[in-house]
Coordinates of N, CA and C and ligand atoms in Angstrom, one line a residue:
M79 N 4.8 25.1 4.1 CA 4.9 23.7 3.7 C 3.6 23.2 2.8
K80 N 4.0 22.7 1.8 CA 2.8 22.3 1.0 C 1.9 21.2 1.6
K81 N 0.5 21.6 1.6 CA -0.4 20.7 2.2 C -1.1 19.5 1.3
L82 N -1.0 18.5 1.7 CA -1.7 17.4 0.7 C -2.6 16.4 1.5
V83 N -3.6 16.1 0.8 CA -4.5 15.0 1.4 C -4.0 13.6 0.9
F84 N -4.0 12.6 1.8 CA -3.7 11.3 1.6 C -5.1 10.6 1.7
A85 N -5.7 10.0 0.8 CA -7.0 9.5 0.8 C -7.0 8.0 1.5
T86 N -6.8 8.1 2.7 CA -6.8 6.8 3.3 C -7.2 7.1 5.0
N87 N -7.9 5.9 5.5 CA -8.3 6.0 6.9 C -7.4 5.0 7.6
N88 N -6.3 4.4 6.8 CA -5.7 3.3 7.4 C -4.4 4.1 8.4
P89 N -4.4 3.9 9.6 CA -3.6 4.5 10.6 C -2.0 4.2 10.2
H90 N -2.0 2.9 9.8 CA -0.4 2.4 9.5 C 0.1 3.1 8.3
K91 N -0.9 3.1 7.2 CA -0.3 3.9 5.9 C 0.0 5.2 6.2
L92 N -0.8 6.0 7.1 CA -0.6 7.3 7.5 C 0.6 7.5 8.1
E93 N 1.0 6.7 9.0 CA 2.2 6.7 9.8 C 3.4 6.6 9.0
E94 N 3.3 5.7 8.0 CA 4.5 5.4 7.2 C 4.6 6.5 6.2
V95 N 3.5 7.1 5.7 CA 3.8 8.3 4.8 C 4.2 9.7 5.4
H96 N 3.7 9.7 6.7 CA 4.3 10.9 7.5 C 5.6 10.9 7.8
A97 N 6.0 9.6 8.0 CA 7.5 9.3 8.4 C 8.4 9.7 7.1
I98 N 8.1 9.3 6.0 CA 8.7 9.5 4.7 C 8.6 11.0 4.3
L99 N 7.5 11.7 4.3 CA 7.5 13.0 4.0 C 7.7 14.1 4.9
Q100 N 7.8 13.6 6.2 CA 7.8 14.6 7.3 C 8.2 16.0 7.1
E101 N 9.4 16.4 6.7 CA 9.8 17.8 6.8 C 9.3 18.5 5.5
K102 N 9.1 17.6 4.4 CA 8.8 18.3 3.2 C 7.3 18.7 2.9
F103 N 6.5 17.8 3.4 CA 5.0 18.1 3.2 C 4.1 17.9 4.3
E104 N 3.1 18.7 4.4 CA 2.0 18.3 5.5 C 1.1 17.6 5.0
V105 N 0.8 16.2 5.6 CA -0.2 15.3 5.1 C -1.3 15.2 6.0
A106 N -2.6 15.4 5.3 CA -3.7 15.2 6.1 C -4.5 13.8 5.7
G107 N -4.9 13.1 6.6 CA -5.7 11.9 6.3 C -7.2 12.3 6.0
L108 N -8.0 11.2 5.6 CA -9.3 11.5 5.2 C -10.1 12.1 6.6
A109 N -9.8 11.5 7.8 CA -10.5 11.8 8.9 C -10.1 13.4 9.2
D110 N -9.0 13.7 8.9 CA -8.7 15.3 9.1 C -9.4 16.4 8.3
I111 N -9.9 15.8 7.3 CA -10.8 16.6 6.3 C -12.2 16.4 6.5
G112 N -12.5 15.5 7.5 CA -14.0 15.3 7.9 C -14.5 14.3 7.0
C113 N -13.9 13.4 6.4 CA -14.3 12.5 5.4 C -14.3 11.0 6.1
T114 N -15.5 10.5 6.3 CA -15.6 9.2 7.2 C -16.1 8.0 6.2
T115 N -16.1 8.5 4.9 CA -16.8 7.4 4.0 C -15.7 6.4 3.6
D116 N -15.9 5.2 3.5 CA -15.1 4.0 3.2 C -15.4 3.9 1.7
I117 N -14.4 4.6 1.0 CA -14.6 4.8 -0.5 C -14.5 3.5 -1.1
P118 N -15.5 3.1 -1.8 CA -15.6 1.7 -2.5 C -14.5 1.4 -3.5
E119 N -13.9 0.3 -3.4 CA -12.7 0.0 -4.4 C -13.3 -0.9 -5.2
T120 N -13.8 -0.4 -6.4 CA -14.6 -1.3 -7.2 C -13.7 -1.6 -8.5
G121 N -12.5 -1.0 -8.6 CA -11.8 -1.1 -9.9 C -11.3 -2.7 -9.9
T122 N -10.8 -3.0 -11.0 CA -10.1 -4.4 -11.2 C -8.6 -4.4 -11.3
T123 N -8.1 -3.1 -11.2 CA -6.6 -2.9 -11.1 C -6.3 -2.1 -10.0
L124 N -4.9 -2.0 -9.6 CA -4.5 -1.1 -8.5 C -4.5 0.3 -8.9
Q125 N -4.2 0.4 -10.2 CA -4.4 1.7 -10.7 C -5.8 2.3 -10.7
D126 N -6.7 1.5 -11.1 CA -8.2 1.9 -11.1 C -8.7 2.3 -9.7
N127 N -8.2 1.6 -8.7 CA -8.7 1.7 -7.3 C -8.1 3.1 -6.7
A128 N -6.7 3.2 -7.0 CA -6.0 4.5 -6.5 C -6.8 5.6 -7.1
S129 N -7.1 5.5 -8.5 CA -7.8 6.7 -9.0 C -9.0 6.9 -8.6
I130 N -9.8 5.9 -8.4 CA -11.2 6.1 -7.8 C -11.1 7.0 -6.5
K131 N -10.1 6.6 -5.6 CA -10.0 7.2 -4.3 C -9.6 8.8 -4.4
S132 N -8.5 8.9 -5.5 CA -8.2 10.4 -5.4 C -9.2 11.2 -6.1
H133 N -9.9 10.7 -7.2 CA -11.0 11.4 -7.7 C -12.2 11.7 -6.6
F134 N -12.3 10.7 -5.9 CA -13.5 11.0 -5.0 C -13.3 12.2 -4.0
V135 N -11.9 12.4 -3.6 CA -11.7 13.6 -2.6 C -11.6 14.8 -3.5
V136 N -11.3 14.7 -4.8 CA -11.2 16.0 -5.6 C -12.7 16.4 -5.8
N137 N -13.6 15.3 -6.1 CA -15.0 15.7 -6.6 C -15.8 16.1 -5.4
H138 N -15.4 15.6 -4.1 CA -16.4 15.9 -3.0 C -15.7 17.0 -2.1
Y139 N -14.3 17.2 -2.1 CA -13.8 18.0 -1.3 C -12.9 19.3 -2.0
K140 N -12.8 19.3 -3.2 CA -12.2 20.1 -3.9 C -10.6 20.4 -3.6
L141 N -10.1 19.3 -3.1 CA -8.7 19.4 -2.6 C -7.7 18.5 -3.4
D142 N -6.5 19.0 -3.7 CA -5.4 18.1 -4.3 C -5.2 17.1 -3.4
C143 N -5.0 15.9 -4.0 CA -4.9 14.6 -3.2 C -4.1 13.6 -3.9
F144 N -3.5 12.5 -3.0 CA -3.2 11.4 -3.6 C -3.8 10.3 -2.8
A145 N -3.8 9.1 -3.6 CA -4.3 7.8 -3.0 C -3.4 6.5 -3.3
D146 N -3.3 5.5 -2.5 CA -2.6 4.5 -3.1 C -3.5 3.2 -3.1
D147 N -3.0 2.2 -3.8 CA -3.8 0.9 -3.7 C -2.4 -0.1 -3.8
T148 N -2.6 -1.2 -2.9 CA -1.5 -2.1 -2.9 C -1.9 -3.6 -2.9
G149 N -1.3 -4.3 -3.6 CA -1.4 -5.7 -3.7 C -0.4 -6.6 -3.5
L150 N -0.6 -7.7 -3.0 CA 0.4 -8.7 -2.7 C 0.1 -9.7 -4.0
E151 N 1.2 -10.1 -4.8 CA 1.1 -10.7 -6.0 C 2.0 -11.9 -5.7
V152 N 1.5 -13.2 -5.7 CA 2.1 -14.4 -5.3 C 2.1 -15.2 -6.7
Q153 N 3.5 -15.3 -7.0 CA 3.7 -16.1 -8.2 C 3.2 -17.5 -8.4
A154 N 3.1 -18.3 -7.3 CA 2.4 -19.7 -7.4 C 1.0 -19.5 -7.4
L155 N 0.4 -18.5 -7.1 CA -1.1 -18.2 -7.2 C -1.4 -17.5 -8.3
G156 N -0.5 -17.3 -9.4 CA -0.9 -16.7 -10.7 C -1.2 -15.2 -10.4
G157 N -0.5 -14.6 -9.4 CA -0.5 -13.2 -9.1 C -1.6 -12.8 -8.2
R158 N -2.3 -13.7 -7.6 CA -3.4 -13.5 -6.6 C -2.6 -13.4 -5.3
P159 N -3.3 -12.7 -4.2 CA -4.5 -12.0 -4.2 C -4.7 -10.7 -5.0
G160 N -3.4 -10.1 -5.2 CA -3.4 -8.8 -6.1 C -4.2 -7.7 -5.6
V161 N -5.0 -7.4 -6.5 CA -5.9 -6.2 -6.2 C -6.9 -6.5 -5.2
Y162 N -7.3 -7.8 -5.0 CA -8.2 -8.3 -4.0 C -7.6 -8.6 -2.6
S163 N -6.3 -8.0 -2.4 CA -5.6 -8.6 -1.1 C -6.2 -8.3 0.1
A164 N -7.1 -7.1 0.2 CA -7.7 -6.8 1.4 C -9.0 -7.8 1.7
R165 N -9.4 -8.4 0.7 CA -10.8 -9.2 0.7 C -10.3 -10.7 0.3
Y166 N -9.1 -10.9 0.5 CA -8.8 -12.3 -0.1 C -9.5 -13.3 0.6
A167 N -9.7 -13.3 2.0 CA -10.5 -14.3 2.7 C -12.0 -14.1 2.9
G168 N -12.4 -13.1 2.1 CA -13.7 -12.6 2.0 C -14.0 -11.3 2.5
E169 N -15.3 -10.8 2.1 CA -15.6 -9.3 2.4 C -15.3 -9.3 4.0
N170 N -14.6 -8.0 4.3 CA -14.5 -7.6 5.7 C -13.5 -8.8 6.5
A171 N -12.7 -9.4 5.8 CA -11.8 -10.2 6.4 C -10.9 -9.6 7.2
S172 N -10.4 -10.2 8.3 CA -9.2 -9.6 9.2 C -8.0 -9.8 8.4
Y173 N -6.8 -9.0 8.9 CA -5.5 -9.2 8.4 C -5.1 -10.9 8.7
E174 N -5.5 -11.3 9.9 CA -5.3 -12.6 10.4 C -5.8 -13.6 9.5
Q175 N -7.0 -13.5 9.1 CA -7.7 -14.4 8.2 C -7.1 -14.5 6.9
N176 N -6.8 -13.3 6.3 CA -6.1 -13.2 4.9 C -4.8 -14.1 5.1
V177 N -4.0 -13.9 6.3 CA -2.8 -14.5 6.1 C -2.9 -15.9 6.3
D178 N -3.9 -16.6 7.1 CA -4.3 -17.9 7.2 C -4.7 -18.4 6.0
K179 N -5.3 -17.6 5.1 CA -5.7 -18.3 3.8 C -4.5 -18.4 2.9
L180 N -3.8 -17.5 3.0 CA -2.5 -17.4 2.1 C -1.6 -18.6 2.4
L181 N -1.3 -18.9 3.8 CA -0.6 -19.9 4.3 C -1.2 -21.3 3.8
T182 N -2.4 -21.4 4.0 CA -3.0 -22.6 3.4 C -3.0 -22.8 2.1
E183 N -3.2 -21.8 1.2 CA -3.0 -22.0 -0.4 C -1.6 -22.5 -0.7
L184 N -0.8 -21.9 0.1 CA 0.6 -22.1 -0.3 C 1.4 -23.4 0.3
N185 N 0.5 -24.0 1.3 CA 1.1 -25.0 1.9 C 1.5 -26.3 0.8
H186 N 2.9 -26.7 1.3 CA 3.4 -27.6 0.3 C 3.8 -27.1 -1.0
K187 N 3.7 -25.8 -1.3 CA 4.2 -25.3 -2.6 C 5.7 -24.7 -2.3
E188 N 6.4 -25.3 -3.3 CA 7.7 -24.8 -3.3 C 8.1 -23.4 -3.6
N189 N 7.3 -22.9 -4.7 CA 7.6 -21.6 -5.2 C 6.9 -20.6 -4.2
R190 N 7.7 -19.9 -3.3 CA 7.2 -18.9 -2.4 C 7.4 -17.5 -2.9
K191 N 7.6 -17.2 -4.1 CA 8.0 -16.0 -4.6 C 6.8 -15.1 -4.7
A192 N 7.0 -13.8 -4.2 CA 5.9 -12.9 -4.1 C 6.4 -11.5 -4.1
R193 N 5.4 -10.7 -4.6 CA 5.9 -9.1 -4.4 C 4.8 -8.2 -4.0
F194 N 5.1 -7.1 -3.4 CA 4.1 -6.2 -3.2 C 4.2 -5.1 -4.2
R195 N 3.0 -4.6 -4.7 CA 3.0 -3.6 -5.5 C 2.2 -2.5 -5.2
T196 N 2.6 -1.2 -5.1 CA 1.7 0.0 -4.7 C 1.6 0.9 -6.1
V197 N 0.4 1.3 -6.3 CA 0.4 2.4 -7.2 C -0.4 3.5 -6.7
I198 N 0.2 4.6 -6.8 CA -0.4 6.0 -6.2 C -0.9 6.8 -7.4
S199 N -2.0 7.4 -7.3 CA -2.7 8.2 -8.1 C -2.6 9.6 -7.5
L200 N -1.9 10.6 -8.1 CA -1.8 12.0 -7.6 C -2.9 13.0 -8.4
M201 N -3.7 13.6 -7.8 CA -4.6 14.5 -8.6 C -4.1 15.9 -8.1
M202 N -3.5 16.6 -9.1 CA -3.0 18.0 -8.7 C -3.3 18.9 -9.9
N203 N -4.0 20.1 -9.6 CA -4.5 21.1 -10.6 C -5.1 20.2 -11.6
H204 N -6.1 19.5 -11.3 CA -7.0 18.7 -12.3 C -6.2 17.8 -13.3
K205 N -5.1 17.5 -12.8 CA -4.3 16.5 -13.7 C -3.9 15.2 -12.9
E206 N -3.9 14.1 -13.4 CA -3.6 12.9 -12.8 C -2.1 12.4 -13.0
Y207 N -1.5 12.0 -11.9 CA -0.2 11.4 -12.3 C 0.0 10.1 -11.5
F208 N 0.5 9.1 -12.1 CA 0.7 7.8 -11.2 C 2.1 7.5 -10.8
F209 N 2.4 6.8 -9.8 CA 3.6 6.5 -9.4 C 3.7 5.0 -8.8
E210 N 4.7 4.1 -9.1 CA 4.5 2.6 -8.8 C 5.7 2.4 -7.9
G211 N 5.5 1.6 -6.9 CA 6.8 1.0 -6.1 C 6.6 -0.5 -5.9
V212 N 7.7 -1.3 -6.2 CA 7.5 -2.9 -6.1 C 8.6 -3.2 -5.2
V213 N 8.3 -4.3 -4.2 CA 9.3 -5.0 -3.6 C 9.1 -6.4 -3.7
N214 N 10.3 -7.1 -4.2 CA 10.3 -8.7 -4.3 C 10.7 -9.4 -3.1
G215 N 10.1 -10.5 -2.9 CA 10.5 -11.3 -1.7 C 9.8 -12.6 -1.9
R216 N 9.6 -13.2 -0.6 CA 9.1 -14.5 -0.6 C 8.1 -14.7 0.7
I217 N 7.3 -15.6 0.7 CA 6.4 -15.8 1.8 C 6.9 -17.1 2.6
I218 N 7.1 -16.8 3.9 CA 7.5 -17.8 4.8 C 6.4 -18.6 5.2
N219 N 6.5 -19.8 5.9 CA 5.4 -20.6 6.2 C 4.8 -20.4 7.5
Q220 N 5.4 -19.5 8.4 CA 4.8 -19.1 9.6 C 5.0 -17.8 10.0
R221 N 4.1 -17.1 10.8 CA 4.3 -15.7 11.1 C 5.6 -15.4 11.9
K222 N 6.2 -14.2 11.7 CA 7.3 -13.9 12.4 C 7.3 -12.4 12.7
G223 N 7.3 -11.8 14.0 CA 7.3 -10.4 14.2 C 6.0 -9.8 14.4
N224 N 6.1 -8.6 15.1 CA 4.8 -8.0 15.6 C 4.5 -6.6 15.1
S225 N 5.5 -6.0 14.3 CA 5.4 -4.7 13.7 C 4.5 -4.7 12.4
G226 N 4.3 -3.5 12.0 CA 3.6 -3.5 10.6 C 2.3 -3.9 10.7
F227 N 1.6 -4.2 9.6 CA 0.3 -4.7 9.4 C 0.1 -5.7 8.2
G228 N -1.1 -6.1 8.0 CA -1.5 -7.1 6.8 C -0.8 -8.1 6.6
Y229 N 0.1 -8.4 5.5 CA 0.9 -9.6 5.3 C 2.2 -9.5 5.9
D230 N 2.7 -8.4 6.5 CA 3.9 -8.0 6.9 C 4.7 -9.4 7.8
P231 N 3.8 -10.2 8.5 CA 4.5 -11.1 9.3 C 4.9 -12.3 8.4
V232 N 4.5 -12.4 7.2 CA 5.0 -13.6 6.5 C 5.7 -13.2 5.2
F233 N 6.1 -11.8 5.0 CA 6.8 -11.4 3.8 C 8.1 -11.1 4.2
V234 N 9.0 -11.9 3.6 CA 10.5 -11.5 3.7 C 11.0 -10.9 2.4
P235 N 11.7 -9.7 2.5 CA 12.0 -9.1 1.2 C 13.3 -9.6 0.7
D236 N 13.7 -9.8 -0.6 CA 14.9 -10.3 -1.0 C 16.1 -9.6 -0.4
G237 N 17.1 -10.2 -0.1 CA 18.3 -9.5 0.5 C 18.3 -9.5 1.9
Y238 N 17.1 -9.9 2.6 CA 16.9 -9.8 4.1 C 16.5 -11.3 4.6
D239 N 16.9 -11.3 5.9 CA 16.3 -12.7 6.5 C 15.0 -12.4 7.5
Q240 N 14.8 -11.1 7.8 CA 13.7 -10.7 8.5 C 12.5 -10.4 7.7
T241 N 11.2 -10.9 8.4 CA 10.1 -10.2 7.8 C 9.9 -8.7 8.0
F242 N 9.0 -8.1 7.1 CA 8.7 -6.7 7.5 C 8.1 -6.6 8.7
A243 N 7.6 -7.5 9.4 CA 6.9 -7.3 10.8 C 8.1 -7.3 11.8
E244 N 9.4 -7.9 11.4 CA 10.4 -7.7 12.4 C 11.3 -6.7 12.3
M245 N 11.0 -5.9 11.3 CA 11.9 -4.5 10.8 C 11.4 -3.4 11.6
D246 N 12.3 -2.5 11.9 CA 11.7 -1.2 12.5 C 11.2 -0.5 11.2
A247 N 10.2 0.5 11.5 CA 9.5 1.2 10.5 C 10.4 1.8 9.5
S248 N 11.5 2.3 10.0 CA 12.3 3.1 9.1 C 13.0 2.3 8.0
L249 N 13.4 1.0 8.5 CA 14.0 0.1 7.4 C 12.9 -0.3 6.5
K250 N 11.6 -0.7 7.1 CA 10.7 -1.2 6.0 C 10.3 -0.1 4.9
N251 N 10.3 1.2 5.6 CA 9.9 2.3 4.7 C 11.0 2.5 3.5
S252 N 12.4 2.2 3.9 CA 13.5 2.5 3.0 C 13.3 1.5 1.7
I253 N 12.9 0.3 2.1 CA 12.7 -0.7 0.9 C 11.5 -1.1 0.5
S254 N 10.4 -0.8 1.1 CA 9.1 -1.3 0.6 C 8.4 -0.7 -0.6
H255 N 7.5 -1.3 -1.1 CA 6.6 -0.9 -2.2 C 6.0 0.4 -2.0
R256 N 5.6 0.8 -0.8 CA 4.8 2.0 -0.6 C 5.8 3.1 -0.4
G257 N 7.0 2.7 0.4 CA 8.2 3.6 0.4 C 8.7 4.2 -0.8
K258 N 8.7 3.2 -1.8 CA 9.3 3.5 -3.1 C 8.4 4.4 -3.8
A259 N 7.2 4.0 -3.8 CA 6.2 4.8 -4.6 C 6.0 6.3 -4.0
I260 N 6.0 6.3 -2.6 CA 5.9 7.7 -2.0 C 7.2 8.5 -2.2
Q261 N 8.4 7.8 -2.2 CA 9.6 8.6 -2.6 C 9.5 9.2 -4.2
K262 N 9.0 8.4 -5.0 CA 8.9 9.0 -6.4 C 7.9 10.1 -6.4
L263 N 6.7 10.1 -5.6 CA 5.7 11.1 -5.5 C 6.5 12.4 -4.9
A264 N 7.3 12.1 -3.8 CA 7.9 13.3 -3.1 C 8.8 13.9 -4.2
D265 N 9.7 13.2 -5.0 CA 10.7 13.8 -5.8 C 9.9 14.6 -6.9
F266 N 8.6 14.1 -7.4 CA 7.9 14.7 -8.3 C 7.3 16.0 -7.7
L267 N 6.8 16.0 -6.6 CA 6.3 17.2 -6.1 C 7.3 18.2 -5.6
L268 N 8.6 17.9 -5.2 CA 9.6 18.8 -5.0 C 10.0 19.6 -6.4
H269 N 9.8 18.9 -7.5 CA 10.2 19.7 -8.8 C 8.9 20.3 -9.3
N270 N 7.8 19.9 -9.2 CA 6.5 20.3 -9.7 C 5.6 20.8 -8.8
G271 N 5.7 20.7 -7.6 CA 4.7 21.1 -6.6 C 4.4 22.4 -6.3
Ligands
IMP560 P1 -5.1 -1.5 0.3 O1 -6.2 -1.8 -0.7 O2 -4.1 -0.7 -0.4 O3 -5.4 -1.0 1.6 O4 -4.2 -2.8 0.4 C1 -4.9 -4.1 0.3 C2 -4.4 -5.0 1.4 O5 -3.2 -5.3 1.0 C3 -4.4 -4.6 2.8 O6 -5.5 -5.0 3.3 C4 -3.2 -5.3 3.4 O7 -3.7 -6.6 3.8 C5 -2.3 -5.4 2.3 N1 -1.2 -4.5 2.5 C6 -1.2 -3.2 2.0 N2 0.1 -2.6 2.1 C7 0.8 -3.6 2.9 C8 1.9 -3.5 3.7 O8 2.9 -2.7 3.6 N3 2.4 -4.6 4.4 C9 1.4 -5.8 4.4 N4 0.3 -5.7 3.8 C10 -0.1 -4.6 3.2

């Protein structure tokens, strides 16, 4: 089985990716390769940040690797918080604080349209490849559900009545931004890996 490093310390993301790639690839997280560095996300785009993280692993550990960066892009906020989704309510903000800030900013706004966008950078044999996944939906005005993480309790994908936090993991993975990007990565690896 091909072994790949996923440059993340986020247990939720690792779990999602394990579930999608299970029989096809063996995926190791940063902790599994002994990397405890919180790789600084200093880019101004999702692509930049994904690339910074995959290059970090290649440069320090000499291992083929992929990394993702995800943003929630809200139409009424001109695409914010976007690349700054993790730090929306400030440096080291909790998921809870970020969701509170989002609900406050959208208070009384009629346009609730939003999308999650994930960009993956894959570094393989010293070449870089990008994969993107998008899911459109809307932000509801109060939290629903206990699964998932981040903005999941307030995001309802188009075509569904439940938030991501009310779905079981396999349903979220089959329609989510990260699920779609990972599926593209898997298809690429199966043909080129
Ligand atoms: P990251 O930089 O890719 O880790 O993502 C930035 C932020 O987006 C995270 O801190 C989460 O708040 C949010 N996020 C990323 N992926 C998801 C998801 O699948 N559901 C809900 N929120 C997410």
